[in-house]
């Protein structure tokens, strides 16, 4: 399966985004720039808005390119909130398990310690959700769709995980990325992914706040049980809402792509391998 040159070029843009992030972190670590609240907010804008603009310029003459920027219908809202809540709780449990096995702890970024609530919401919820979803689901996903939706979903989600993840946080962003792709497809709107991402980040921020505030009170084991129970409750209601949407014919089927073509589109992506090399370099050599 031959790929269009514009699709091949698009596959390298996640690596560009990671390079921008690594550049900021390396400069801050070596005291070239000050790592403060302003820089924390600037990083996602520079790392994802610039590649987003490059993607839009690259694909502007591609007739099949659909960035899906129209607003989603309100009938999907309850499902979006419930499934995003489910994913946030599942992500915390997965990350906590990984961190526990590696002897690490889950904490908020130190630069945000003591920041007022409006800054936490802006920098941890609004900016990341907006900038990242516009790039990954609003630009990268439709740019890769000529290889098949399943291949585009897997490829863009793996890129999402490698950019956000570390050794304790890979599975959660991978699953979240695939969920956001699915929501974008069934609602035909990238804004459903933005909304779900915002819910996810809000829940994650709240959980980490509670952990830091009450971790010394001896309630840890009860907190984990509470999160696990909340996960199953949210999952039950999310699946019930999805069933009702399916019954009413409001969830379009994703067109099937051959397993061989899907695998080729993912594993033969040069941009993905460059991104993976950068991830390995960041994790084991650069340590930022």
XYZ file of N, CA and C in Angstrom, residues 29-206:
534
model
N 16.328 22.674 32.102
C 17.173 21.874 32.987
C 18.588 22.419 33.063
N 19.076 22.999 31.990
C 20.436 23.542 31.943
C 20.473 25.046 32.194
N 19.389 25.568 32.778
C 19.304 26.971 33.205
C 19.459 27.962 32.062
N 19.098 27.531 30.853
C 19.097 28.459 29.733
C 17.847 29.329 29.760
N 16.764 28.759 30.251
C 15.525 29.490 30.454
C 14.966 29.088 31.806
N 14.093 29.904 32.354
C 13.519 29.610 33.667
C 12.251 28.781 33.511
N 12.201 27.661 34.219
C 11.022 26.800 34.175
C 10.014 27.320 35.186
N 9.039 28.070 34.697
C 8.041 28.676 35.569
C 6.651 28.436 34.992
N 5.652 29.059 35.601
C 4.273 28.862 35.174
C 4.072 29.318 33.728
N 4.689 30.440 33.358
C 4.538 30.951 31.993
C 5.102 29.969 30.968
N 6.269 29.390 31.257
C 6.870 28.427 30.337
C 6.034 27.158 30.276
N 5.486 26.739 31.413
C 4.641 25.555 31.467
C 3.444 25.705 30.531
N 2.870 26.904 30.485
C 1.742 27.157 29.600
C 2.147 27.322 28.152
N 3.363 27.797 27.925
C 3.833 28.037 26.554
C 4.178 26.739 25.836
N 4.614 25.740 26.586
C 5.112 24.507 25.971
C 4.079 23.793 25.091
N 2.852 23.535 25.588
C 1.890 22.847 24.697
C 1.473 23.688 23.505
N 1.455 25.004 23.693
C 1.087 25.881 22.569
C 2.127 25.770 21.467
N 3.413 25.880 21.845
C 4.482 25.809 20.847
C 4.593 24.411 20.253
N 4.450 23.381 21.107
C 4.700 22.012 20.660
C 3.602 21.474 19.753
N 2.362 21.966 19.931
C 1.251 21.379 19.171
C 0.587 22.349 18.199
N 0.583 23.617 18.508
C -0.044 24.577 17.597
C 0.812 24.766 16.348
N 2.130 24.833 16.512
C 3.001 24.990 15.337
C 2.911 23.776 14.398
N 3.010 22.533 14.903
C 2.798 21.383 14.003
C 1.382 21.339 13.430
N 0.403 21.807 14.205
C -0.974 21.851 13.695
C -1.060 22.784 12.493
N -0.436 23.958 12.613
C -0.438 24.900 11.491
C 0.281 24.312 10.281
N 1.393 23.609 10.539
C 2.120 22.966 9.446
C 1.271 21.890 8.771
N 0.531 21.140 9.599
C -0.342 20.096 9.054
C -1.443 20.687 8.188
N -2.063 21.764 8.668
C -3.143 22.385 7.910
C -2.632 22.928 6.581
N -1.427 23.494 6.587
C -0.848 23.993 5.342
C -0.512 22.840 4.389
N -0.017 21.743 4.973
C 0.374 20.586 4.174
C -0.819 19.922 3.503
N -1.957 19.892 4.221
C -3.114 19.132 3.754
C -4.211 20.003 3.145
N -3.967 21.282 2.972
C -5.039 22.183 2.555
C -5.612 21.853 1.178
N -4.835 21.235 0.311
C -5.318 20.886 -1.022
C -5.715 19.413 -1.123
N -5.717 18.717 0.009
C -6.103 17.312 0.017
C -7.613 17.222 0.200
N -8.331 16.765 -0.826
C -9.793 16.766 -0.796
C -10.360 15.859 0.292
N -9.662 14.772 0.610
C -10.173 13.824 1.604
C -9.913 14.265 3.038
N -9.166 15.330 3.231
C -8.799 15.794 4.570
C -9.981 16.497 5.226
N -10.455 15.965 6.371
C -11.600 16.524 7.096
C -11.217 16.760 8.548
N -10.910 17.989 8.945
C -10.498 18.259 10.327
C -11.625 18.205 11.342
N -12.878 18.094 10.914
C -14.039 17.908 11.798
C -14.110 18.981 12.892
N -14.151 20.210 12.496
C -14.169 21.304 13.474
C -15.572 21.768 13.851
N -16.629 21.152 13.300
C -17.985 21.539 13.676
C -18.293 21.002 15.082
N -19.235 21.651 15.785
C -19.590 21.244 17.144
C -20.381 19.939 17.123
N -20.128 19.076 18.102
C -20.871 17.820 18.195
C -22.274 18.071 18.742
N -23.197 17.170 18.472
C -24.573 17.308 18.928
C -24.672 16.962 20.412
N -25.557 17.647 21.120
C -25.660 17.516 22.569
C -26.104 16.120 23.011
N -26.698 15.336 22.119
C -27.134 13.986 22.500
C -25.957 13.093 22.877
N -24.741 13.466 22.465
C -23.563 12.681 22.804
C -22.913 13.127 24.113
N -23.348 14.236 24.688
C -22.616 14.856 25.790
C -22.522 13.943 27.012
N -23.631 13.326 27.412
C -23.601 12.487 28.614
C -22.651 11.306 28.433
N -22.641 10.712 27.235
C -21.726 9.598 26.982
C -20.281 10.077 27.007
N -20.001 11.232 26.428
C -18.647 11.780 26.418
C -18.144 11.982 27.847
N -18.969 12.573 28.694
C -18.559 12.833 30.077
C -18.342 11.525 30.834
N -19.261 10.581 30.684
C -19.166 9.324 31.420
C -17.969 8.489 30.977
N -17.738 8.400 29.668
C -16.633 7.569 29.199
C -15.294 8.239 29.493
N -15.258 9.578 29.484
C -14.028 10.287 29.843
C -13.718 10.097 31.327
N -14.760 10.134 32.165
C -14.575 9.871 33.593
C -14.055 8.454 33.814
N -14.624 7.498 33.098
C -14.170 6.112 33.192
C -12.707 5.996 32.815
N -12.324 6.646 31.715
C -10.946 6.575 31.256
C -9.988 7.224 32.245
N -10.399 8.332 32.845
C -9.542 9.018 33.813
C -9.276 8.136 35.028
N -10.317 7.496 35.529
C -10.172 6.622 36.692
C -9.333 5.394 36.346
N -9.576 4.810 35.158
C -8.785 3.665 34.725
C -7.320 4.053 34.541
N -7.088 5.234 33.952
C -5.724 5.700 33.749
C -4.978 5.881 35.056
N -5.659 6.422 36.063
C -5.020 6.583 37.365
C -4.648 5.226 37.963
N -5.567 4.269 37.883
C -5.296 2.948 38.449
C -4.129 2.264 37.735
N -4.086 2.382 36.409
C -2.989 1.783 35.646
C -1.668 2.460 35.983
N -1.667 3.793 36.025
C -0.434 4.519 36.319
C 0.034 4.283 37.755
N -0.926 4.217 38.687
C -0.558 3.946 40.075
C 0.078 2.571 40.193
N -0.483 1.568 39.492
C 0.078 0.221 39.531
C 1.495 0.208 38.974
N 1.700 0.893 37.844
C 3.036 0.951 37.228
C 4.023 1.668 38.139
N 3.601 2.801 38.703
C 4.477 3.562 39.593
C 4.822 2.755 40.841
N 3.840 2.047 41.368
C 4.069 1.232 42.566
C 5.087 0.140 42.286
N 4.968 -0.507 41.133
C 5.902 -1.575 40.778
C 7.323 -1.051 40.614
N 7.445 0.208 40.173
C 8.761 0.804 39.950
C 9.245 1.627 41.131
N 8.480 1.640 42.211
C 8.889 2.381 43.396
C 8.816 3.879 43.242
N 7.912 4.352 42.377
C 7.764 5.787 42.150
C 6.442 6.271 42.730
N 6.257 7.597 42.745
C 5.009 8.194 43.220
C 4.406 9.065 42.127
N 3.098 9.261 42.181
C 2.384 10.094 41.221
C 2.140 11.458 41.853
N 2.687 12.500 41.267
C 2.544 13.837 41.840
C 2.281 14.859 40.734
N 1.738 16.006 41.127
C 1.575 17.107 40.190
C 2.930 17.742 39.902
N 3.018 18.449 38.801
C 4.254 19.144 38.466
C 4.547 20.188 39.535
N 5.804 20.213 40.008
C 6.180 21.101 41.111
C 5.987 22.570 40.760
N 6.083 22.912 39.472
C 5.974 24.318 39.089
C 4.577 24.868 39.358
N 3.584 23.985 39.454
C 2.208 24.415 39.691
C 1.845 24.425 41.171
N 2.782 24.037 42.027
C 2.504 24.014 43.464
C 2.174 25.424 43.953
N 1.038 25.566 44.604
C 0.633 26.863 45.131
C 0.007 27.790 44.114
N -0.148 27.339 42.871
C -0.763 28.188 41.849
C -2.252 28.350 42.143
N -2.821 29.513 41.838
C -4.257 29.699 42.052
C -5.060 28.766 41.154
N -6.318 28.554 41.546
C -7.163 27.590 40.858
C -7.310 27.910 39.374
N -7.451 29.189 39.019
C -7.668 29.540 37.618
C -6.454 29.164 36.768
N -5.236 29.269 37.354
C -4.043 28.870 36.607
C -3.977 27.367 36.432
N -4.356 26.628 37.481
C -4.373 25.170 37.374
C -5.328 24.716 36.277
N -6.509 25.333 36.237
C -7.499 24.956 35.230
C -7.012 25.328 33.830
N -6.456 26.520 33.693
C -5.978 26.972 32.384
C -4.827 26.113 31.876
N -3.830 25.867 32.759
C -2.604 25.214 32.325
C -2.698 23.694 32.318
N -3.529 23.124 33.175
C -3.618 21.661 33.253
C -4.830 21.083 32.538
N -5.822 21.916 32.239
C -7.053 21.420 31.628
C -7.290 22.058 30.258
N -7.423 23.371 30.224
C -7.861 24.054 28.999
C -6.815 23.973 27.891
N -5.605 24.467 28.151
C -4.588 24.527 27.097
C -4.186 23.148 26.569
N -3.874 22.173 27.450
C -3.504 20.865 26.912
C -4.625 20.221 26.097
N -5.849 20.292 26.607
C -6.964 19.669 25.897
C -7.156 20.288 24.523
N -7.126 21.590 24.465
C -7.373 22.287 23.206
C -6.232 22.075 22.213
N -4.997 22.351 22.644
C -3.861 22.277 21.728
C -3.604 20.849 21.250
N -3.645 19.896 22.166
C -3.326 18.519 21.811
C -4.396 17.889 20.929
N -5.649 18.140 21.244
C -6.708 17.524 20.441
C -6.812 18.119 19.052
N -6.607 19.419 18.941
C -6.617 20.020 17.605
C -5.531 19.402 16.733
N -4.372 19.115 17.343
C -3.296 18.519 16.557
C -3.538 17.036 16.292
N -3.752 16.242 17.363
C -3.814 14.789 17.203
C -5.099 14.322 16.537
N -6.245 14.815 17.007
C -7.516 14.347 16.462
C -8.081 15.273 15.398
N -7.698 16.556 15.421
C -8.218 17.487 14.438
C -7.376 17.597 13.192
N -6.122 17.160 13.258
C -5.229 17.287 12.108
C -4.540 15.968 11.762
N -3.842 15.362 12.736
C -3.084 14.142 12.440
C -4.006 12.986 12.053
N -5.073 12.777 12.816
C -5.987 11.671 12.519
C -6.561 11.757 11.102
N -7.170 12.884 10.692
C -7.702 12.927 9.323
C -6.622 12.890 8.254
N -5.426 13.377 8.581
C -4.337 13.316 7.603
C -3.922 11.871 7.338
N -4.035 11.017 8.359
C -3.627 9.620 8.209
C -4.752 8.708 7.732
N -5.977 9.210 7.692
C -7.129 8.367 7.365
C -7.064 7.705 5.988
N -6.339 8.253 5.001
C -6.232 7.512 3.727
C -5.658 6.109 3.883
N -4.932 5.828 4.972
C -4.395 4.477 5.180
C -5.441 3.563 5.827
N -6.630 4.115 6.127
C -7.676 3.363 6.816
C -7.862 3.914 8.212
N -9.114 3.950 8.688
C -9.348 4.605 9.969
C -8.677 3.864 11.118
N -8.715 2.533 11.099
C -8.097 1.786 12.196
C -6.593 2.043 12.251
N -5.947 2.049 11.106
C -4.521 2.358 11.074
C -4.240 3.764 11.549
N -5.081 4.721 11.116
C -4.905 6.107 11.542
C -5.123 6.250 13.042
N -6.116 5.536 13.579
C -6.400 5.609 15.009
C -5.249 5.039 15.825
N -4.758 3.887 15.420
C -3.654 3.265 16.160
C -2.392 4.109 16.069
N -2.071 4.559 14.857
C -0.848 5.315 14.640
C -0.865 6.637 15.410
N -1.965 7.380 15.317
C -2.042 8.661 16.024
C -2.058 8.456 17.535
N -2.669 7.360 18.010
C -2.721 7.097 19.452
C -1.368 6.678 19.996
N -0.619 5.899 19.239
C 0.735 5.530 19.658
C 1.612 6.779 19.740
N 1.471 7.658 18.760
C 2.216 8.919 18.789
C 1.832 9.743 20.022
N 0.549 9.791 20.320
C 0.046 10.504 21.496
C 0.664 9.936 22.774
N 0.748 8.614 22.864
C 1.302 7.976 24.054
C 2.801 8.226 24.185
N 3.522 8.151 23.076
C 4.974 8.339 23.133
C 5.337 9.771 23.502
N 4.546 10.727 23.060
C 4.831 12.122 23.389
C 4.519 12.413 24.855
N 3.440 11.815 25.375
C 3.022 12.114 26.747
C 3.602 11.158 27.774
N 3.966 9.977 27.340
C 4.265 8.925 28.287
C 5.698 8.895 28.776
N 5.874 8.094 29.834
C 7.173 7.658 30.298
C 7.022 6.186 30.663
N 7.976 5.638 31.361
C 7.921 4.207 31.639
C 6.757 3.820 32.541
N 6.199 4.783 33.283
C 5.046 4.493 34.139
C 3.737 4.993 33.529
N 3.800 5.562 32.347
C 2.608 6.197 31.791
C 2.578 6.058 30.276
N 2.379 4.841 29.803
C 2.261 4.603 28.366
C 0.893 4.031 27.999
N 0.441 3.057 28.763
C -0.826 2.406 28.436
C -2.003 3.367 28.575
N -1.999 4.189 29.615
C -3.119 5.112 29.843
C -3.284 6.111 28.703
N -2.223 6.832 28.278
C -2.426 7.756 27.151
C -2.699 7.052 25.828
N -2.203 5.817 25.664
C -2.510 5.064 24.448
C -4.006 4.772 24.368
N -4.575 4.279 25.464
C -6.013 3.970 25.485
C -6.837 5.245 25.387
N -6.390 6.303 26.060
C -7.105 7.578 25.987
C -7.096 8.107 24.564
N -5.950 8.010 23.887
C -5.867 8.478 22.512
C -6.807 7.736 21.594
N -6.928 6.428 21.777
C -7.842 5.650 20.942
C -9.292 6.013 21.241
N -9.596 6.267 22.521
C -10.947 6.708 22.875
C -11.271 8.044 22.223
N -10.343 9.000 22.258
C -10.594 10.313 21.673
C -10.772 10.214 20.157
N -10.032 9.297 19.525
C -10.236 9.053 18.085
C -11.643 8.519 17.831
N -12.068 7.578 18.649
C -13.389 6.979 18.497
C -14.483 8.026 18.672
N -14.349 8.871 19.700
C -15.339 9.926 19.928
C -15.373 10.907 18.758
N -14.210 11.244 18.229
C -14.150 12.151 17.079
C -14.885 11.554 15.887
N -14.718 10.249 15.700
C -15.351 9.600 14.551
C -16.864 9.518 14.708
N -17.349 9.022 15.847
C -18.796 8.776 15.967
C -19.585 10.080 16.076
N -18.968 11.143 16.607
C -19.670 12.429 16.708
C -19.363 13.335 15.524
N -18.371 12.921 14.702
C -17.929 13.715 13.557
C -17.455 15.101 13.982
N -16.827 15.164 15.158
C -16.386 16.453 15.688
C -15.176 16.267 16.605
N -14.129 17.046 16.366
C -12.958 17.020 17.235
C -13.271 17.601 18.608
N -14.343 18.390 18.708
C -14.669 19.025 19.990
C -15.147 18.009 21.015
N -15.635 16.869 20.588
C -15.968 15.824 21.550
C -14.698 15.290 22.209
N -13.618 15.188 21.438
C -12.334 14.766 21.996
C -11.784 15.833 22.939
N -11.938 17.100 22.577
C -11.495 18.191 23.453
C -12.238 18.123 24.786
N -13.572 17.923 24.724
C -14.376 17.838 25.938
C -13.960 16.648 26.789
N -13.781 15.482 26.168
C -13.379 14.288 26.915
C -12.001 14.463 27.532
N -11.085 15.056 26.803
C -9.735 15.301 27.302
C -9.777 16.258 28.492
N -10.638 17.274 28.421
C -10.770 18.222 29.521
C -11.325 17.541 30.771
N -12.324 16.667 30.591
C -12.865 15.913 31.727
C -11.785 15.033 32.331
N -11.034 14.342 31.480
C -9.955 13.468 31.943
C -8.934 14.252 32.767
N -8.494 15.389 32.262
C -7.481 16.176 32.965
C -8.013 16.758 34.264
N -9.293 17.130 34.273
C -9.891 17.661 35.500
C -9.937 16.595 36.583
N -10.372 15.400 36.221
C -10.444 14.298 37.188
C -9.050 13.935 37.685
N -8.083 13.863 36.770
C -6.714 13.540 37.150
C -6.143 14.583 38.093
N -6.400 15.859 37.805
C -5.923 16.938 38.668
C -6.543 16.834 40.055
N -7.835 16.528 40.108
C -8.520 16.405 41.394
C -7.976 15.226 42.201
